């Protein structure tokens, strides 16, 4: 007795609620809390209650494993004597009760492979203590939710779903007997790996069920005549990821940054995400429409997008590439990102407005080229736009105007200050340099960052980091993360500045003479704002746009940056189709207005105001004398295109023709491209721009 006391001195208390915690899978859901996106597990396990299990399983397990289960107190002395006799006679039989087996598989799992009297005594002691605390039915269900059924299935529910694609409550007599037989040797009696052994073992179980009165002779004969009739439920996901794989794997990785591997894959976390299955469906349909259009530039062209609710920070839809199973690299969330092209100009506008520069009345020289650090910067197609307001030079995406703005020391707008704005709006500063061409988007970001940044304008200057996680609870129901009310926002620019930027970016879509994103206009009439982006040789095309309700960034290109896309409106069309579908049936909303910023800058720009009649007349004469260019503004001559007199015919304007709609005389109609494009900053000096016209 003294020896037994010594062996049992360090036994854990069975009253400890965590003493019998088992590895339990974590589940990731869509925002409805029911659509399962992923199951993360080391051991596949789905705990159920006694009313969710077939009576054949309950009674058959007792008949097979421990026929006096409801009579003993945790240790079956009669069973021990019988086992000794059988073993001495050359047979093989165990004497462990269901309670003992449960203790061995849980609280003493570290000792379960140890064959010793000490381990057996410890096991029996804990089993007797358990019987004093828990009811028989409770212990039976603890066992059924714990035991190994092979094929990495733990617990009767996981086994029923895996082998027969049914719930544990719906198992037939033959199916129940097959599963009851597996735990005796999960490999030897695995019906997938060793079907003959499993069939023999099933029939032994049926015999014990008959002997103990669980089934009748007729039921026994019918069940024994059946084949195994497996209906194995194959895993359809990748590493437990089933739906929306780019998004779901992104959430999984985010969770793993917060919690350790054991807690995520064995801790039974319940993770409700922000993804909206309906909106995700719209996104996938909008992208697939382009893949099916026959208009792509190359077979390796891909699309990526992120749709964000700017008022909560919730990611509502995400596409990280063409095929997750072929390449799991998520373009929508990649740390390196891709060049953003002229979509970055929105941050330069923000900086200028914060410095008191009025984008509606400050005029810039938008002719080219501009030389910076020995490199020449051109507009798209080497076009000259004359003197344009900052608002109109944004709509037409004049590279030279933006370069002059950021390099003119009197403006106060600098590469460093523009970078600071971008960081405040959520971009990763580690990916941003301070070459003057920062304004042309030569540095990188991903669609999630860009959707969040533009969403800041929609939310009146309040930035919310985009998140895919709404709520996380542990296996006990304790709330670990609660974003159900939305991500906490931070006022990073004033509402006045945000609204002024929005007014400028509306012109990109609605200015018929200058706007490069006419194709993004929503058929419903819902107001929107945004910016196109193009990089050198059309390796990347972007459109980032927003309404008061949603912000979305769409990118197209190739993973290896090899494809030359030429200009097209793929991104605009995806954005338009997606936002239209998401807002269908909802009333149109206006952007929340704000008072005008304090435009107190002394900076007058590098161009001349339209109000100066003499200068206008002079510029008009210069325009007529300059072949292939136009000075002045298209507002004065609405019949001309941003490309001037060389762009009047279809295919000659910046809009040109994409194989569908010609550019026409209003600046390219709905197919007008983004005349601005970016180049690689190289060694930190200003690069060139505008595709094949790039120098430097």
Coordinates of N, CA, C and O in Angstrom, one line a residue, residues 556-681:
X556 N -4.2 43.8 -62.3 CA -3.9 42.7 -63.2 C -2.5 42.8 -63.7 O -1.9 43.8 -63.8
X557 N -1.9 41.6 -64.0 CA -0.5 41.5 -64.5 C -0.1 40.0 -64.4 O -1.0 39.2 -64.5
X558 N 1.1 39.8 -64.3 CA 1.6 38.4 -64.2 C 2.5 38.3 -63.0 O 3.2 39.3 -62.6
X559 N 2.6 37.1 -62.5 CA 3.4 36.9 -61.3 C 4.9 37.2 -61.5 O 5.6 37.6 -60.6
X560 N 5.4 36.9 -62.7 CA 6.8 37.1 -63.0 C 7.1 38.4 -63.7 O 8.2 38.7 -64.1
X561 N 6.1 39.2 -63.7 CA 6.2 40.6 -64.3 C 6.7 40.6 -65.8 O 7.3 41.5 -66.2
X562 N 6.3 39.5 -66.5 CA 6.8 39.4 -67.8 C 5.8 39.9 -68.9 O 6.2 40.2 -70.0
X563 N 4.5 39.8 -68.5 CA 3.5 40.1 -69.5 C 3.4 41.6 -69.8 O 3.6 42.4 -68.9
X564 N 3.2 42.0 -71.1 CA 3.0 43.4 -71.5 C 1.5 43.4 -71.9 O 1.1 42.9 -72.9
X565 N 0.7 44.1 -71.1 CA -0.7 44.1 -71.2 C -1.3 45.1 -72.2 O -2.4 44.9 -72.7
X566 N -0.5 46.1 -72.6 CA -1.1 47.2 -73.3 C -2.2 47.8 -72.4 O -2.4 47.4 -71.3
X567 N -2.9 48.8 -73.0 CA -3.9 49.5 -72.1 C -5.2 48.8 -72.3 O -5.6 48.3 -73.4
X568 N -6.0 48.7 -71.2 CA -7.3 48.0 -71.3 C -8.1 48.4 -70.0 O -7.5 49.0 -69.1
X569 N -9.4 48.1 -70.1 CA -10.2 48.5 -68.9 C -10.7 47.3 -68.1 O -11.7 47.3 -67.5
X570 N -9.9 46.2 -68.2 CA -10.2 45.0 -67.4 C -10.5 45.4 -65.9 O -11.6 45.0 -65.4
X571 N -9.6 46.1 -65.3 CA -9.8 46.4 -63.8 C -11.0 47.2 -63.6 O -11.7 47.0 -62.6
X572 N -11.2 48.2 -64.4 CA -12.4 49.1 -64.2 C -13.7 48.3 -64.4 O -14.6 48.5 -63.6
X573 N -13.7 47.4 -65.3 CA -14.9 46.6 -65.6 C -15.2 45.6 -64.4 O -16.3 45.5 -64.0
X574 N -14.1 45.0 -63.9 CA -14.3 44.1 -62.7 C -14.8 44.9 -61.6 O -15.7 44.5 -60.9
X575 N -14.2 46.1 -61.3 CA -14.6 47.0 -60.2 C -16.1 47.4 -60.4 O -16.9 47.3 -59.5
X576 N -16.5 47.8 -61.6 CA -17.8 48.2 -61.9 C -18.8 47.1 -61.7 O -19.9 47.2 -61.0
X577 N -18.5 45.9 -62.2 CA -19.4 44.8 -62.1 C -19.6 44.3 -60.6 O -20.7 44.0 -60.2
X578 N -18.5 44.3 -59.9 CA -18.5 43.9 -58.5 C -19.3 44.8 -57.6 O -20.2 44.4 -56.9
X579 N -18.9 46.1 -57.7 CA -19.6 47.1 -56.9 C -21.1 47.2 -57.2 O -22.0 47.3 -56.3
X580 N -21.4 47.1 -58.5 CA -22.8 47.1 -58.9 C -23.6 46.0 -58.3 O -24.7 46.2 -57.8
X581 N -23.0 44.8 -58.3 CA -23.7 43.6 -57.8 C -23.9 43.7 -56.3 O -24.9 43.4 -55.7
X582 N -22.8 44.2 -55.6 CA -22.9 44.3 -54.1 C -23.9 45.4 -53.7 O -24.5 45.2 -52.6
X583 N -24.1 46.4 -54.4 CA -25.0 47.5 -54.0 C -26.3 47.4 -54.7 O -27.2 48.3 -54.5
X584 N -26.6 46.3 -55.4 CA -27.9 46.2 -56.1 C -29.0 46.2 -55.1 O -29.0 45.5 -54.1
X585 N -30.0 47.1 -55.4 CA -31.2 47.1 -54.5 C -31.0 48.1 -53.4 O -32.0 48.4 -52.6
X586 N -29.8 48.6 -53.1 CA -29.6 49.6 -52.1 C -29.7 51.0 -52.6 O -29.4 51.3 -53.8
X587 N -30.2 51.9 -51.8 CA -30.3 53.3 -52.2 C -29.0 53.9 -52.5 O -28.0 53.6 -51.7
X588 N -28.9 54.8 -53.4 CA -27.6 55.5 -53.7 C -27.3 56.4 -52.5 O -28.2 57.0 -51.9
X589 N -26.0 56.5 -52.2 CA -25.5 57.4 -51.1 C -24.6 58.4 -51.7 O -23.8 58.1 -52.6
X590 N -24.5 59.6 -51.0 CA -23.5 60.6 -51.4 C -22.4 60.5 -50.4 O -22.6 60.1 -49.2
X591 N -21.2 60.9 -50.9 CA -20.1 61.0 -49.9 C -20.5 62.1 -48.9 O -21.1 63.1 -49.3
X592 N -20.1 61.9 -47.7 CA -20.4 62.9 -46.6 C -19.6 64.1 -46.9 O -18.3 64.1 -46.9
X593 N -20.2 65.2 -47.1 CA -19.5 66.5 -47.4 C -18.8 67.0 -46.1 O -19.2 66.7 -45.0
X594 N -17.9 67.9 -46.4 CA -17.1 68.6 -45.3 C -16.8 69.9 -45.8 O -16.8 70.3 -47.0
X595 N -16.4 70.8 -44.8 CA -16.0 72.1 -45.2 C -14.7 72.1 -46.0 O -14.0 71.1 -45.8
X596 N -14.5 73.1 -46.7 CA -13.3 73.2 -47.5 C -12.1 73.3 -46.6 O -12.1 73.9 -45.6
X597 N -11.0 72.7 -47.0 CA -9.7 72.8 -46.2 C -9.3 74.3 -46.3 O -9.7 75.1 -47.1
X598 N -8.3 74.6 -45.4 CA -7.8 75.9 -45.4 C -6.7 76.1 -46.4 O -5.5 75.7 -46.3
X599 N -7.1 76.6 -47.6 CA -6.2 76.7 -48.7 C -5.4 78.0 -48.6 O -5.7 79.0 -49.1
X600 N -4.3 77.9 -47.8 CA -3.5 79.1 -47.5 C -2.1 79.1 -48.1 O -1.3 79.8 -47.7
X601 N -1.9 78.1 -49.0 CA -0.6 78.1 -49.6 C -0.3 79.2 -50.5 O -1.2 79.6 -51.3
X602 N 0.9 79.7 -50.5 CA 1.3 80.8 -51.4 C 1.7 80.2 -52.8 O 2.0 80.9 -53.7
X603 N 1.8 78.9 -52.9 CA 2.2 78.2 -54.1 C 1.2 78.4 -55.2 O 0.0 78.2 -55.0
X604 N 1.7 78.9 -56.4 CA 0.8 79.2 -57.5 C 0.9 78.2 -58.6 O 0.2 78.4 -59.6
X605 N 1.7 77.2 -58.4 CA 1.8 76.2 -59.4 C 2.8 76.6 -60.5 O 3.4 77.6 -60.5
X606 N 3.0 75.7 -61.4 CA 4.0 75.9 -62.5 C 3.3 76.3 -63.8 O 3.9 76.5 -64.8
X607 N 1.9 76.3 -63.8 CA 1.2 76.7 -65.0 C 0.4 77.9 -64.8 O 0.6 78.6 -63.8
X608 N -0.4 78.3 -65.8 CA -1.2 79.5 -65.7 C -2.6 79.2 -65.6 O -3.1 78.2 -66.1
X609 N -3.3 80.1 -64.9 CA -4.8 79.9 -64.6 C -5.5 80.2 -65.9 O -5.2 81.0 -66.7
X610 N -6.6 79.5 -66.1 CA -7.5 79.7 -67.2 C -8.1 81.1 -67.2 O -8.5 81.5 -68.3
X611 N -8.1 81.7 -66.1 CA -8.8 83.0 -66.0 C -7.9 84.1 -66.6 O -8.4 85.2 -66.9
X612 N -6.7 83.8 -66.9 CA -5.8 84.7 -67.5 C -5.9 84.7 -69.0 O -5.3 83.9 -69.7
X613 N -6.8 85.6 -69.6 CA -7.2 85.5 -71.0 C -6.0 85.6 -71.9 O -5.9 85.0 -73.0
X614 N -5.1 86.5 -71.6 CA -4.0 86.7 -72.5 C -3.1 85.5 -72.6 O -2.7 85.1 -73.7
X615 N -2.9 84.8 -71.5 CA -2.1 83.6 -71.5 C -2.8 82.5 -72.2 O -2.2 81.8 -73.0
X616 N -4.1 82.5 -72.1 CA -4.9 81.5 -72.8 C -4.8 81.7 -74.3 O -4.6 80.7 -75.1
X617 N -4.9 82.9 -74.7 CA -4.8 83.2 -76.2 C -3.4 82.8 -76.7 O -3.3 82.3 -77.8
X618 N -2.4 83.1 -75.9 CA -1.0 82.8 -76.3 C -0.8 81.3 -76.4 O -0.2 80.8 -77.4
X619 N -1.3 80.6 -75.4 CA -1.2 79.1 -75.4 C -2.0 78.5 -76.6 O -1.5 77.6 -77.2
X620 N -3.1 79.1 -76.9 CA -3.9 78.6 -78.1 C -3.1 78.8 -79.4 O -3.1 77.9 -80.2
X621 N -2.4 79.9 -79.5 CA -1.6 80.1 -80.7 C -0.5 79.1 -80.8 O -0.1 78.6 -81.8
X622 N 0.2 78.9 -79.6 CA 1.3 78.0 -79.5 C 0.8 76.6 -79.9 O 1.5 75.8 -80.5
X623 N -0.4 76.3 -79.4 CA -1.0 74.9 -79.7 C -1.2 74.7 -81.2 O -0.8 73.7 -81.7
X624 N -1.7 75.7 -81.8 CA -1.9 75.6 -83.3 C -0.6 75.5 -84.1 O -0.6 74.9 -85.1
X625 N 0.4 76.1 -83.5 CA 1.7 76.0 -84.2 C 2.5 74.8 -83.9 O 3.5 74.5 -84.5
X626 N 2.1 74.0 -82.9 CA 2.8 72.9 -82.5 C 2.2 71.6 -83.0 O 1.1 71.3 -82.6
X627 N 2.8 70.9 -83.9 CA 2.2 69.7 -84.5 C 2.2 68.6 -83.5 O 3.2 68.3 -82.9
X628 N 1.0 68.0 -83.4 CA 0.9 66.8 -82.6 C 0.7 67.0 -81.1 O 0.6 66.1 -80.3
X629 N 0.6 68.3 -80.7 CA 0.3 68.6 -79.3 C -0.8 69.6 -79.2 O -1.1 70.3 -80.1
X630 N -1.3 69.7 -78.0 CA -2.3 70.8 -77.7 C -1.9 71.4 -76.4 O -1.6 70.8 -75.4
X631 N -2.0 72.8 -76.4 CA -1.8 73.5 -75.1 C -3.2 74.0 -74.7 O -4.2 73.9 -75.4
X632 N -3.3 74.5 -73.5 CA -4.6 74.9 -73.0 C -5.2 73.7 -72.4 O -4.6 72.7 -72.1
X633 N -6.6 73.7 -72.3 CA -7.3 72.7 -71.6 C -8.4 72.2 -72.5 O -8.9 72.9 -73.3
X634 N -8.8 70.9 -72.2 CA -9.8 70.4 -73.0 C -11.2 70.9 -72.6 O -12.2 70.8 -73.2
X635 N -11.2 71.5 -71.4 CA -12.5 72.2 -71.0 C -12.8 73.3 -71.9 O -14.0 73.5 -72.1
X636 N -11.9 73.9 -72.5 CA -12.1 75.0 -73.4 C -12.5 74.4 -74.8 O -13.3 75.0 -75.5
X637 N -11.9 73.3 -75.1 CA -12.1 72.7 -76.4 C -12.6 71.3 -76.3 O -11.8 70.3 -76.5
X638 N -13.8 71.1 -75.9 CA -14.3 69.8 -75.5 C -14.3 68.8 -76.7 O -14.4 67.6 -76.5
X639 N -14.1 69.3 -77.9 CA -14.1 68.3 -79.0 C -12.7 67.7 -79.1 O -12.6 66.8 -79.9
X640 N -11.7 68.2 -78.4 CA -10.4 67.6 -78.5 C -10.2 66.6 -77.3 O -10.9 66.5 -76.3
X641 N -9.2 65.7 -77.6 CA -8.9 64.7 -76.6 C -7.7 65.1 -75.8 O -7.0 66.1 -76.1
X642 N -7.4 64.4 -74.7 CA -6.2 64.7 -73.9 C -5.0 64.6 -74.8 O -3.9 65.2 -74.5
X643 N -5.0 63.9 -75.9 CA -3.9 63.8 -76.8 C -3.8 64.9 -77.7 O -2.9 65.0 -78.5
X644 N -4.7 65.8 -77.7 CA -4.7 66.9 -78.6 C -5.0 66.6 -80.0 O -5.8 65.6 -80.3
X645 N -4.5 67.3 -81.0 CA -4.9 67.1 -82.4 C -4.4 65.8 -83.0 O -4.9 65.4 -84.0
X646 N -3.5 65.1 -82.3 CA -3.1 63.8 -82.9 C -4.0 62.7 -82.4 O -3.8 61.6 -82.8
X647 N -5.0 63.0 -81.5 CA -5.7 62.0 -80.9 C -7.2 62.0 -81.3 O -8.0 61.4 -80.6
X648 N -7.6 62.7 -82.3 CA -9.0 62.8 -82.6 C -9.6 61.5 -83.1 O -10.8 61.3 -82.9
X649 N -8.8 60.8 -83.8 CA -9.4 59.6 -84.5 C -9.3 58.4 -83.5 O -8.5 58.3 -82.7
X650 N -10.2 57.4 -83.8 CA -10.2 56.2 -83.0 C -8.8 55.5 -83.1 O -8.3 55.4 -84.2
X651 N -8.3 55.1 -81.9 CA -7.1 54.4 -81.9 C -5.9 55.4 -81.8 O -4.8 54.9 -81.6
X652 N -6.1 56.7 -81.9 CA -5.0 57.7 -81.8 C -5.0 58.4 -80.4 O -4.0 59.0 -80.1
X653 N -6.1 58.4 -79.7 CA -6.2 59.0 -78.4 C -5.5 58.1 -77.4 O -5.3 56.9 -77.6
X654 N -5.3 58.7 -76.2 CA -4.9 57.8 -75.1 C -5.8 56.6 -74.9 O -5.4 55.5 -74.5
X655 N -7.1 56.8 -75.1 CA -8.0 55.7 -75.0 C -7.8 54.8 -76.2 O -7.9 53.6 -76.0
X656 N -7.5 55.3 -77.3 CA -7.3 54.4 -78.5 C -8.4 53.4 -78.6 O -9.6 53.8 -78.5
X657 N -8.1 52.2 -78.9 CA -9.1 51.2 -79.0 C -8.6 50.0 -78.3 O -7.4 49.6 -78.5
X658 N -9.4 49.3 -77.6 CA -9.0 48.1 -76.9 C -9.6 46.9 -77.7 O -9.7 45.8 -77.1
X659 N -10.0 47.1 -78.9 CA -10.6 46.0 -79.6 C -12.1 46.1 -79.5 O -12.8 45.3 -80.1
X660 N -12.6 47.1 -78.7 CA -14.0 47.2 -78.5 C -14.5 48.6 -78.8 O -15.1 48.8 -79.9
X661 N -14.2 49.5 -77.9 CA -14.7 50.9 -78.1 C -13.6 51.8 -78.5 O -12.6 51.9 -77.8
X662 N -13.7 52.5 -79.6 CA -12.7 53.5 -80.0 C -12.6 54.7 -79.1 O -13.5 55.0 -78.4
X663 N -11.5 55.3 -79.1 CA -11.2 56.4 -78.2 C -12.1 57.6 -78.5 O -12.7 58.3 -77.7
X664 N -12.4 57.9 -79.8 CA -13.3 59.0 -80.1 C -12.7 60.4 -79.8 O -11.5 60.5 -79.6
X665 N -13.6 61.3 -79.7 CA -13.1 62.7 -79.5 C -13.3 63.3 -78.1 O -13.3 64.4 -77.9
X666 N -13.6 62.4 -77.2 CA -13.8 62.9 -75.8 C -12.8 62.3 -74.9 O -13.1 62.0 -73.7
X667 N -11.6 62.0 -75.4 CA -10.6 61.5 -74.5 C -10.6 60.0 -74.3 O -10.1 59.5 -73.3
X668 N -11.1 59.3 -75.3 CA -11.0 57.9 -75.2 C -12.3 57.2 -74.7 O -12.3 56.0 -74.6
X669 N -13.3 58.0 -74.5 CA -14.6 57.4 -74.1 C -14.4 56.5 -72.9 O -13.6 56.8 -72.0
X670 N -15.1 55.5 -72.8 CA -15.1 54.6 -71.6 C -13.8 53.7 -71.7 O -13.6 53.0 -70.7
X671 N -13.1 53.8 -72.7 CA -11.9 52.9 -72.7 C -10.6 53.7 -72.6 O -9.5 53.2 -72.9
X672 N -10.7 55.0 -72.2 CA -9.5 55.8 -72.0 C -8.6 55.1 -71.0 O -9.0 54.7 -69.9
X673 N -7.3 54.9 -71.3 CA -6.4 54.3 -70.4 C -5.9 55.3 -69.4 O -6.3 56.5 -69.4
X674 N -5.1 54.8 -68.5 CA -4.4 55.7 -67.6 C -3.1 56.2 -68.3 O -2.2 55.5 -68.6
X675 N -3.1 57.5 -68.7 CA -1.9 58.0 -69.4 C -0.7 58.0 -68.6 O 0.4 58.1 -69.1
X676 N -0.8 57.9 -67.3 CA 0.4 57.8 -66.5 C 0.9 56.4 -66.2 O 0.1 55.5 -66.1
X677 N 2.1 56.3 -66.2 CA 2.7 55.0 -65.8 C 4.0 55.2 -65.1 O 4.5 56.3 -65.1
X678 N 4.5 54.2 -64.5 CA 5.6 54.3 -63.6 C 6.8 53.5 -64.1 O 6.7 52.7 -65.0
X679 N 7.9 53.8 -63.5 CA 9.1 53.0 -63.9 C 9.8 52.6 -62.6 O 9.6 53.1 -61.5
X680 N 10.7 51.7 -62.7 CA 11.5 51.2 -61.5 C 12.4 52.3 -61.1 O 13.1 52.9 -61.9
X681 N 12.5 52.6 -59.8 CA 13.3 53.7 -59.3 C 14.8 53.4 -59.5 O 15.6 54.3 -59.4

